[in-house]
Coordinates of C-alpha atoms in Angstrom, one line a residue:
X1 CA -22.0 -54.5 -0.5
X2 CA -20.6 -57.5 -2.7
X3 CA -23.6 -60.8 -2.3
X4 CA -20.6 -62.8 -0.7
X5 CA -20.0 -60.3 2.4
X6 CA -23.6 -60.5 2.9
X7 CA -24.3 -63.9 3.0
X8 CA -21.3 -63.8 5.1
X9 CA -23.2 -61.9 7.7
X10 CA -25.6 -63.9 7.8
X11 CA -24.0 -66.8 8.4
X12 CA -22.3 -65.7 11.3
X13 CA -25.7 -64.4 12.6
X14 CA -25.7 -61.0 12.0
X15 CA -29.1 -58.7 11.6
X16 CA -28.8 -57.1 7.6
X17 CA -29.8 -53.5 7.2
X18 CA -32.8 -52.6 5.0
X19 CA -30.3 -51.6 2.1
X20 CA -28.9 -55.1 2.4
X21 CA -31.9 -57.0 2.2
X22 CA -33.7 -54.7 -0.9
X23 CA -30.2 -55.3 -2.6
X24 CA -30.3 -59.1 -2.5
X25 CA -34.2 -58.5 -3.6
X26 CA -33.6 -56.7 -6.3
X27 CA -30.2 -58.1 -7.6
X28 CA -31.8 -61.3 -7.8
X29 CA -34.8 -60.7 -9.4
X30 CA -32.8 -58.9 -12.4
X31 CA -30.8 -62.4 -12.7
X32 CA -28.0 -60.3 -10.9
X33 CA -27.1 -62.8 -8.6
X34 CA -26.1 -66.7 -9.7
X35 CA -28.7 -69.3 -7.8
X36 CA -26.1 -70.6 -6.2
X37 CA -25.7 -67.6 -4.5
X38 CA -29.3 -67.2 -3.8
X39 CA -29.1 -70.7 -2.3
X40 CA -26.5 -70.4 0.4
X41 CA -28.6 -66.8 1.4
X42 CA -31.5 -68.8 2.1
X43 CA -29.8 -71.7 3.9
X44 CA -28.1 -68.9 6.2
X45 CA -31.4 -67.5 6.6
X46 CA -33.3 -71.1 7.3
X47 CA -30.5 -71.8 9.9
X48 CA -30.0 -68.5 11.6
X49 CA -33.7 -66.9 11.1
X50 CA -34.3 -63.2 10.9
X51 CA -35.8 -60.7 13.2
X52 CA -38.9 -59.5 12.6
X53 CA -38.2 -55.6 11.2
X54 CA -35.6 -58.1 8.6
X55 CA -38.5 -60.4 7.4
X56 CA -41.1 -57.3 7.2
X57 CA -38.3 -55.5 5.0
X58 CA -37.5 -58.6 2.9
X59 CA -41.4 -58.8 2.5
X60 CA -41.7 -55.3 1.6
X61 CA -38.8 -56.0 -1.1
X62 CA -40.6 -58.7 -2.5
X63 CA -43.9 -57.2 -2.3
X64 CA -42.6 -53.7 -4.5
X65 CA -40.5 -56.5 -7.0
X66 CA -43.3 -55.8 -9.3
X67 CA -46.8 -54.4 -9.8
X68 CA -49.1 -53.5 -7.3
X69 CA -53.0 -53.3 -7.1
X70 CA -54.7 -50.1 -5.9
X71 CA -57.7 -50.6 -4.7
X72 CA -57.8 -47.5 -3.3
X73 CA -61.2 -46.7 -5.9
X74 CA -63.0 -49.2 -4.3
X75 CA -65.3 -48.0 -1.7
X76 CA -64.9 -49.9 1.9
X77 CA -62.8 -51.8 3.4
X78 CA -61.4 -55.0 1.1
X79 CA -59.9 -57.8 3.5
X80 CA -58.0 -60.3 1.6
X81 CA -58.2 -64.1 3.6
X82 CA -55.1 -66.3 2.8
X83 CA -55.0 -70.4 4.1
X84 CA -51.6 -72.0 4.6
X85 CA -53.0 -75.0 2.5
X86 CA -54.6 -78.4 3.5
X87 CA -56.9 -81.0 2.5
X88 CA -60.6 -80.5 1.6
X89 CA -60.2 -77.1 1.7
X90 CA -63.5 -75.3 -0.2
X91 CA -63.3 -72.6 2.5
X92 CA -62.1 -69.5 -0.3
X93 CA -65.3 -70.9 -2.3
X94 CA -68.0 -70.1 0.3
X95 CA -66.8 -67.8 2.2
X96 CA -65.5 -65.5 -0.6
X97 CA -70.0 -65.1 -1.5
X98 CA -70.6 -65.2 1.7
X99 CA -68.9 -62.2 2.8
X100 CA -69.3 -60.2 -0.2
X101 CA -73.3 -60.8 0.1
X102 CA -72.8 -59.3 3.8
X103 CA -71.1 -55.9 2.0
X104 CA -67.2 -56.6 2.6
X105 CA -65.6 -56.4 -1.0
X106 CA -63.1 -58.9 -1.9
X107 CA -60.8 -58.5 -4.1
X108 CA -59.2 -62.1 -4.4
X109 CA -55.9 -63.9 -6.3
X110 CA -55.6 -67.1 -5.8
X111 CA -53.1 -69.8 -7.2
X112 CA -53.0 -73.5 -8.6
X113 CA -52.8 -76.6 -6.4
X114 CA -49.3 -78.1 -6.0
X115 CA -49.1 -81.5 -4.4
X116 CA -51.9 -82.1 -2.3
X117 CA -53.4 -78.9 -1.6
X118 CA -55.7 -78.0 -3.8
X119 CA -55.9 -74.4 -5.6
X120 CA -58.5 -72.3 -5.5
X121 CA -58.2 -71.3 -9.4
X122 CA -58.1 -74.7 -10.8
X123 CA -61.5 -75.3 -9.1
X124 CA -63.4 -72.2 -10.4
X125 CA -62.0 -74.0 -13.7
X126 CA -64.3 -76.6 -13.5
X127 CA -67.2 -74.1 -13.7
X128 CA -68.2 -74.3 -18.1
X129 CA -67.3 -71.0 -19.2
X130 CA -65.3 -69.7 -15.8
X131 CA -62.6 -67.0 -16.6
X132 CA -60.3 -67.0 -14.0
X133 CA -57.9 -64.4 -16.0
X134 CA -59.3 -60.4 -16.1
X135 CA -57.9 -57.5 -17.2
X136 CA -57.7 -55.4 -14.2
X137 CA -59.9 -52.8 -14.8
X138 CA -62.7 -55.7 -15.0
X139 CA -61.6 -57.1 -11.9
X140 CA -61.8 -53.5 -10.2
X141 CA -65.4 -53.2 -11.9
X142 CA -66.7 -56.5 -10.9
X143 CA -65.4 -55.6 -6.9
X144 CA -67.3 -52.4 -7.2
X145 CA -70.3 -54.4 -9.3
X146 CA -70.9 -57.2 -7.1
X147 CA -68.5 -56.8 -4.2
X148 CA -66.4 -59.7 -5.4
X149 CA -64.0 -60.6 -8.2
X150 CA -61.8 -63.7 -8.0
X151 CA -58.6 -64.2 -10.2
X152 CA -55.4 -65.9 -11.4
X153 CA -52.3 -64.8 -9.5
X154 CA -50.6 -62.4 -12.0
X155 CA -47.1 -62.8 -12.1
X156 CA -46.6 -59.2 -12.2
X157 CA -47.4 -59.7 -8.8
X158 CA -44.3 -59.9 -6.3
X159 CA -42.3 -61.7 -9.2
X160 CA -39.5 -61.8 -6.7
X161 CA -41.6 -64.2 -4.5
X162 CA -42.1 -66.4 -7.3
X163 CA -38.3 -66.9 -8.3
X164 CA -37.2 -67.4 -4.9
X165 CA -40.0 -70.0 -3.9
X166 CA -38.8 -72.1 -7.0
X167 CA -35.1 -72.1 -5.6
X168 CA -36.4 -72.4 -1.8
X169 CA -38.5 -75.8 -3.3
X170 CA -34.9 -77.4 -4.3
X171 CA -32.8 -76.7 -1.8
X172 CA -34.6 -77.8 1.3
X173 CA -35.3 -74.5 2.3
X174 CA -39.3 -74.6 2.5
X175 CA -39.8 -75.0 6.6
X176 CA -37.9 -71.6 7.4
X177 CA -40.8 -69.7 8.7
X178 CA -39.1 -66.1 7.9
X179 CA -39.3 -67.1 4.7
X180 CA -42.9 -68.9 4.6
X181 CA -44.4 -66.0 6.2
X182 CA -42.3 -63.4 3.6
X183 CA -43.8 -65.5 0.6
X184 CA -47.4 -65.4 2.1
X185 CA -47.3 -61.6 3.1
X186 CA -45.5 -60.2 0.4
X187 CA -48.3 -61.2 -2.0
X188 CA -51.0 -60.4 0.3
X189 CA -49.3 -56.9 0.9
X190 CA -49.1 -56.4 -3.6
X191 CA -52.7 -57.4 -4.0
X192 CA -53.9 -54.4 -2.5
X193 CA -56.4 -55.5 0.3
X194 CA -56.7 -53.0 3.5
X195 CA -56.8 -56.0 6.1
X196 CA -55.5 -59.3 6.2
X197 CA -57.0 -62.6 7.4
X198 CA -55.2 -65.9 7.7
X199 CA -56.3 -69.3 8.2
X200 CA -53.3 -71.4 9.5
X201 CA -53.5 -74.7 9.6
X202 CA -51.9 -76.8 11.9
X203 CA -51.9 -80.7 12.1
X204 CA -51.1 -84.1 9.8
X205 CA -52.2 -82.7 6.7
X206 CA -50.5 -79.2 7.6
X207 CA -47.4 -77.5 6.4
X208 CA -46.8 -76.6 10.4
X209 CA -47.6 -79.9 12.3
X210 CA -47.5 -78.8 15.6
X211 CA -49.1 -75.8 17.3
X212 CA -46.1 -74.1 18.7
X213 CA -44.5 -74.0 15.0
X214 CA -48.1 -72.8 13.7
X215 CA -47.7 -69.7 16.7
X216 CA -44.6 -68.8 15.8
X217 CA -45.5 -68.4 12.3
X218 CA -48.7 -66.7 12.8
X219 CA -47.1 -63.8 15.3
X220 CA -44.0 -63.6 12.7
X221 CA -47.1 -63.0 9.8
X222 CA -49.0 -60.4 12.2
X223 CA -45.7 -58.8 13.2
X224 CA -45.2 -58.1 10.2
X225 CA -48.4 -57.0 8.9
X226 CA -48.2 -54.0 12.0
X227 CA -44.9 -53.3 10.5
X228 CA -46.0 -52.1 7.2
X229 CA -49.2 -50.5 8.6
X230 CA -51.8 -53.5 7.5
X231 CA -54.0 -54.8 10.4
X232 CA -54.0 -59.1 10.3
X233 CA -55.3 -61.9 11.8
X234 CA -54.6 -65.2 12.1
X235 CA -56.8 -67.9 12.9
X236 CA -55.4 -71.4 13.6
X237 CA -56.9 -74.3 13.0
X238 CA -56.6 -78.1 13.0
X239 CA -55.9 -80.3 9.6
X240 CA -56.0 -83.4 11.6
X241 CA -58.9 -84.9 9.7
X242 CA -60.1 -83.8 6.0
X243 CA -61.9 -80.4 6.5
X244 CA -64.7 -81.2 4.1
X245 CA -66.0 -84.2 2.7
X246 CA -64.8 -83.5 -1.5
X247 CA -61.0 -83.5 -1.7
X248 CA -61.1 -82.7 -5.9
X249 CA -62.0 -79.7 -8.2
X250 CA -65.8 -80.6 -9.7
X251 CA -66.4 -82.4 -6.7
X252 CA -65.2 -78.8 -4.5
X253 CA -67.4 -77.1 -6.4
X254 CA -70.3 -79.0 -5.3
X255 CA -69.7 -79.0 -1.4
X256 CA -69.7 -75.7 -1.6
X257 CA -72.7 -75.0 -3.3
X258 CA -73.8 -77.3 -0.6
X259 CA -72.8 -75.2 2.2
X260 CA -74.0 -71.7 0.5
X261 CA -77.4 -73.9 0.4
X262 CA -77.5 -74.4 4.0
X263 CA -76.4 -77.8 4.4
X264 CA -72.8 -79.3 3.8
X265 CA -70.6 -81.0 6.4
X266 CA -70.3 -79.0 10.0
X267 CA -66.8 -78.3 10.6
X268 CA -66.6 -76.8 6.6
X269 CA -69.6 -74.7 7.5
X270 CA -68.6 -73.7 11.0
X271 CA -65.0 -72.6 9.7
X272 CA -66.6 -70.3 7.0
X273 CA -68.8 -68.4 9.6
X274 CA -66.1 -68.2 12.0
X275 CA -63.3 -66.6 9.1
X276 CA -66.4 -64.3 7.4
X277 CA -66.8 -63.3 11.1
X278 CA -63.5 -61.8 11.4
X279 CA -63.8 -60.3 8.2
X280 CA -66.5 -58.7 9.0
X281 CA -65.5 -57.5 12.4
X282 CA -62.2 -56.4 10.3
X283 CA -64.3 -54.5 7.8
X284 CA -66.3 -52.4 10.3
X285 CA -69.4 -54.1 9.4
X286 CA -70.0 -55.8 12.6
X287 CA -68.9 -55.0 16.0
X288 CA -68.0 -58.3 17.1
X289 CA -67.1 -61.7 15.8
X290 CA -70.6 -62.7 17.1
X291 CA -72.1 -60.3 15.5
X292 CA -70.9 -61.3 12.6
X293 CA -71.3 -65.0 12.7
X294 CA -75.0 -64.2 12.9
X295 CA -75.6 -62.3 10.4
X296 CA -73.3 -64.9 7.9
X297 CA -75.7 -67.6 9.3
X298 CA -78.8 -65.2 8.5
X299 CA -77.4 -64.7 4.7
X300 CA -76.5 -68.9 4.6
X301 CA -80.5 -69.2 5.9
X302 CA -81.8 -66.7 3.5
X303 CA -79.9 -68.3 0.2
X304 CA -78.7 -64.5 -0.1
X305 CA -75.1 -66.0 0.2
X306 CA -76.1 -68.6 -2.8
X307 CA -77.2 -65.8 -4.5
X308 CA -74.1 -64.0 -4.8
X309 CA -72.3 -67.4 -5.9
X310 CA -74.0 -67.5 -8.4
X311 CA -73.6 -63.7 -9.5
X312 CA -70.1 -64.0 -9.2
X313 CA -69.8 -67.0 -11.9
X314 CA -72.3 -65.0 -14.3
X315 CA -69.7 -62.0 -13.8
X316 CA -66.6 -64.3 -15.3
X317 CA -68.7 -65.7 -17.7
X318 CA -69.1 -69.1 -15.9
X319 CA -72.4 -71.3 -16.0
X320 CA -74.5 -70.1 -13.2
X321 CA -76.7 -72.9 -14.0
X322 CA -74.4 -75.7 -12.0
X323 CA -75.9 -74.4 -8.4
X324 CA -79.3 -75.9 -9.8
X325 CA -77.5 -78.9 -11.9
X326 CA -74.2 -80.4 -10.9
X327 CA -74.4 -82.9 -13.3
X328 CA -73.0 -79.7 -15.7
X329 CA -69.9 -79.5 -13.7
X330 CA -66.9 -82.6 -15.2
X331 CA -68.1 -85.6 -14.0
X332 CA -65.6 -88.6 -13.7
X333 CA -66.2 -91.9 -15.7
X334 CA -66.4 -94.5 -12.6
X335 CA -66.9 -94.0 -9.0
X336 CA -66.0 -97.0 -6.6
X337 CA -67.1 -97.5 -2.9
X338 CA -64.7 -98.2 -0.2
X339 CA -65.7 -100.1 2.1
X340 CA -63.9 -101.1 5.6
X341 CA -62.7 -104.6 6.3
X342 CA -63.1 -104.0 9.7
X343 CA -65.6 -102.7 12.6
X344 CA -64.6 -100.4 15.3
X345 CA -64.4 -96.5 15.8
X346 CA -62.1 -94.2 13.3
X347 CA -59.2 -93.1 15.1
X348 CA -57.0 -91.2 13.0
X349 CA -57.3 -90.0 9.4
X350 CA -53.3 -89.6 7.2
X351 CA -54.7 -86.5 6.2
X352 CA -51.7 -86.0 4.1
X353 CA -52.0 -89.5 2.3
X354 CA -55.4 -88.8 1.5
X355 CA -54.1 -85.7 0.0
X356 CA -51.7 -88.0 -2.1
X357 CA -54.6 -90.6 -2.9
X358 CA -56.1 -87.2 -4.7
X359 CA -53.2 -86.1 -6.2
X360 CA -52.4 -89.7 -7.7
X361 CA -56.4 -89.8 -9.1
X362 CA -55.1 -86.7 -11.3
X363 CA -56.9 -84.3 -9.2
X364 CA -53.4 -82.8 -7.8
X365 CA -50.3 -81.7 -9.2
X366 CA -46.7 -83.4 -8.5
X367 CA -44.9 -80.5 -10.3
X368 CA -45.9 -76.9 -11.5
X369 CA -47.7 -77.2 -15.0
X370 CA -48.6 -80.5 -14.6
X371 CA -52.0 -81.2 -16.2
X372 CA -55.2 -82.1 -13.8
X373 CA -58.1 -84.2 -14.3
X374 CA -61.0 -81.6 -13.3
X375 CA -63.3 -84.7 -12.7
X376 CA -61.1 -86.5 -10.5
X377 CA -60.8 -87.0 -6.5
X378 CA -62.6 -88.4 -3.6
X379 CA -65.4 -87.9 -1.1
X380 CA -65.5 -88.6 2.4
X381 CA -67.9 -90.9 4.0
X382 CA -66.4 -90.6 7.7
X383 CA -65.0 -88.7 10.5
X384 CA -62.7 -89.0 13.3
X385 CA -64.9 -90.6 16.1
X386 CA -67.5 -92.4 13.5
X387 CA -68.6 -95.8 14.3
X388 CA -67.8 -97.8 11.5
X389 CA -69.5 -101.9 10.9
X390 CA -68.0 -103.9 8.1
X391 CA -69.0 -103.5 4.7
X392 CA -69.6 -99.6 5.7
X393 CA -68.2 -96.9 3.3
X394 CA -65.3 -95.1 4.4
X395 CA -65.0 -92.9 1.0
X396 CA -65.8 -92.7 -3.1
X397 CA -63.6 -92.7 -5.6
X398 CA -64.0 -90.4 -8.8
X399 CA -62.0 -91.4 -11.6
X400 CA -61.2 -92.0 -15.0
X401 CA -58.7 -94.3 -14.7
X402 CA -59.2 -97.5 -13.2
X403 CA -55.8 -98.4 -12.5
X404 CA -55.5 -95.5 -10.4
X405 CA -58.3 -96.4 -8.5
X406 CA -56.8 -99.5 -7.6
X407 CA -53.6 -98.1 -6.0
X408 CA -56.2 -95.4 -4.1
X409 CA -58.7 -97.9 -2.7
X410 CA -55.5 -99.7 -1.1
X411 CA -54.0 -96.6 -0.1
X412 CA -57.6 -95.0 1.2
X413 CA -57.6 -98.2 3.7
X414 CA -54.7 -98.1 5.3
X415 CA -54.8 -94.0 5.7
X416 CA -58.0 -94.9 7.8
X417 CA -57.1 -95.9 11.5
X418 CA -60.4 -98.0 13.1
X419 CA -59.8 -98.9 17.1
X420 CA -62.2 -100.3 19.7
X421 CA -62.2 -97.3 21.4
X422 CA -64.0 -94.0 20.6
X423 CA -61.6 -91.4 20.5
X424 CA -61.5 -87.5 21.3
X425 CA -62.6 -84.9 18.2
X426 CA -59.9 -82.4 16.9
X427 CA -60.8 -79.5 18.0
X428 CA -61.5 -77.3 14.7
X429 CA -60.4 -73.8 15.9
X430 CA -57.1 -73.8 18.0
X431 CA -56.6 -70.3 18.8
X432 CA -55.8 -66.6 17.3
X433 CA -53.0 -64.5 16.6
X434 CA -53.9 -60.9 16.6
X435 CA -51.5 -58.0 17.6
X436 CA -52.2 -58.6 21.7
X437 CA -50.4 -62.4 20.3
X438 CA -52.2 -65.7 20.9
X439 CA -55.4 -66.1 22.6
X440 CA -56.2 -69.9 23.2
X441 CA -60.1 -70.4 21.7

């Protein structure tokens, strides 16, 4: 069928057949198909949706666009854990360890940052020595070795994803959740894991800001993961305030060696038990998520967790030494306090501007390839519900350039909301979408 008789149906809001939908894949992937093209697919699709067997299809097109892990070799159950994005987000850090020391093997890619959330792989980058490229048959052997190997996103990997993203990013195309959850599960389903765990975040400093839009794309994600045969969960949870306290790379790296040490900030902590929890439960190693969450607090206790973060960097040749010595990780050239002008409780936190304050340090990117300051970022020094006094810190600046610094402090005060009156916590953990659909938590 001719691209324009497709699109066609679409538009007039008609369901595509599986041949259909692997022919746009494929066509477009071998440059068969003009952008332009491309473009007025997705808008069909962004306007008119897709039913759930035509986004599991388009998934699985995307998904066999390229090469595929098997990690078939690899003795137990490997479930791969997959966030929606936000800000002070460490949680792949800690709880990648911390399930492997409790005997789930991950098998991890991760990406880069883009705008203001962060990426996993340009934190490990911070680490001295921290190869976050391997040849696959060292990533297979490190899995099997120490039950954990984390890499680069190859981009053998669902290639289709990748060329469609960059179209869907300039044409205003992003927010359909068909295509969001397509994206995310195509390159879940290519990287090989048995199980799948997401952590969608929902909230100010979320892609989905409210929780019915978080739902939706949670069931469409689990739909489609029961489609093509791989259990998932998604967990939903709030990005109304910062989840951590470091918003950075370095700085990221320390919080979470924190945490793995027992201490850290709560919700950070609490998220990480509560995720390893499911993956456990997923991976037969624990009969409930109870179950689980104990024995993850039992390996956080026993620094068996810390142990296995440290094995993992030894493993890609990174500095195992920076768990005892941070000062080896990039350190920026000034820090700067800032302090409130005012007293009262803290109301709301722009988790999104604080994102932006990061990203304009030079700890975020504001287009793909853009070079990051490793050093750079902020830390947290307050909560939503905090009682703050004047001349009290409501975060830290880490920088190496101080006019930047200037434009953050400003910037960090005004994304800071302080009110007489104390108001109520986010709840962390909303809910979860399994394949009985959305159970309020």
């Amino acid at each position: 069928m001719r691209m324009l008789d497709i699109i066609a149906q679409k538009r007039n809001k008609q369901n595509l057949s599986s041949q259909e939908i692997r022919q746009v894949i494929r066509e477009y992937t071998g440059d068969l198909i003009p952008d332009y093209q491309m473009a007025a697919f997705l808008m069909a699709v962004c306007i008119n949706g897709m039913t759930y067997e035509e986004t599991a299809e388009m998934t699985l097109a995307m998904a066999e666009s390229g090469k595929k892990l098997d990690l078939s070799d690899i003795s137990g159950i490997k479930v791969d854990k997959h966030s929606t994005g936000g800000v002070a987000d460490t949680t792949t850090l800690i709880l990648a360890p911390l399930a492997a020391s409790a005997g789930v093997p991950v098998a991890k890619m991760s990406g880069r940052g883009l705008g203001f959330t962060g990426g996993t792989i340009d934190k490990l980058e911070s680490i001295p020595g921290f190869r976050t490229s391997l040849p696959y048959e060292e990533f297979i052997a490190n899995v099997r070795k120490h039950n954990l190997a984390l890499c680069s996103q190859s981009n053998d990997i669902a290639p289709a994803d990748g060329k469609i993203y960059a179209l869907r990013d300039v044409t205003a195309t992003v927010e359909s959740i068909p295509l969001i959850a397509s994206s995310i599960m195509s390159k879940k389903i290519a990287a090989g894991a048995d199980k799948i765990l997401l952590d969608v975040k929902v909230g100010s400093g979320a892609f989905m800001k409210d929780l019915d839009s978080a739902i939706l794309l949670a069931e469409t994600m689990v739909k489609i993961g029961d489609i093509v045969g791989r259990e998932t969960r998604a967990v939903l949870t709030s990005m109304d305030e910062p989840l951590g306290f470091a918003i950075g790379n370095s700085i990221e790296i320390t919080e979470a060696i924190d945490v793995l040490s027992g201490r850290g900030k709560d919700s950070l902590r609490h998220l990480c038990l509560t995720l390893g929890a499911h993956m456990l439960h997923m991976a037969n190693l624990a009969s409930n998520e109870s179950e689980g969450y104990a024995e993850l607090e039992k390996l956080l206790g026993n620094g068996e967790a810390l142990q296995k973060f440290g094995e993992f960097i030894s493993a890609q040749g990174g500095d195992p030494n920076i768990i005892k010595n941070k000062s080896l990780l990039p350190q920026a050239k000034y820090e700067e306090d800032v302090k409130s002008n005012h007293l009262g409780f803290v109301q709301k936190i722009d988790v999104a501007k604080i994102g932006s304050i990061a990203t304009i340090l030079g700890a975020g990117r504001e287009y793909k390839g853009q070079e990051i300051d490793l050093a750079a970022g902020m830390t947290m020094r307050c909560c939503i519900g905090d009682y703050i006094s004047a001349n009290d810190v409501l975060a830290t600046i880490h920088s190496n350039n101080k006019e930047k610094m200037e434009v953050a402090r400003n910037m960090i005060i005004q994304a800071i909301t302080i009110g007489n009156t104390k108001p109520v916590k986010p709840q962390l953990i909303l809910g979860l979408v399994d394949k009985y659909g959305f159970q309020k938590l």
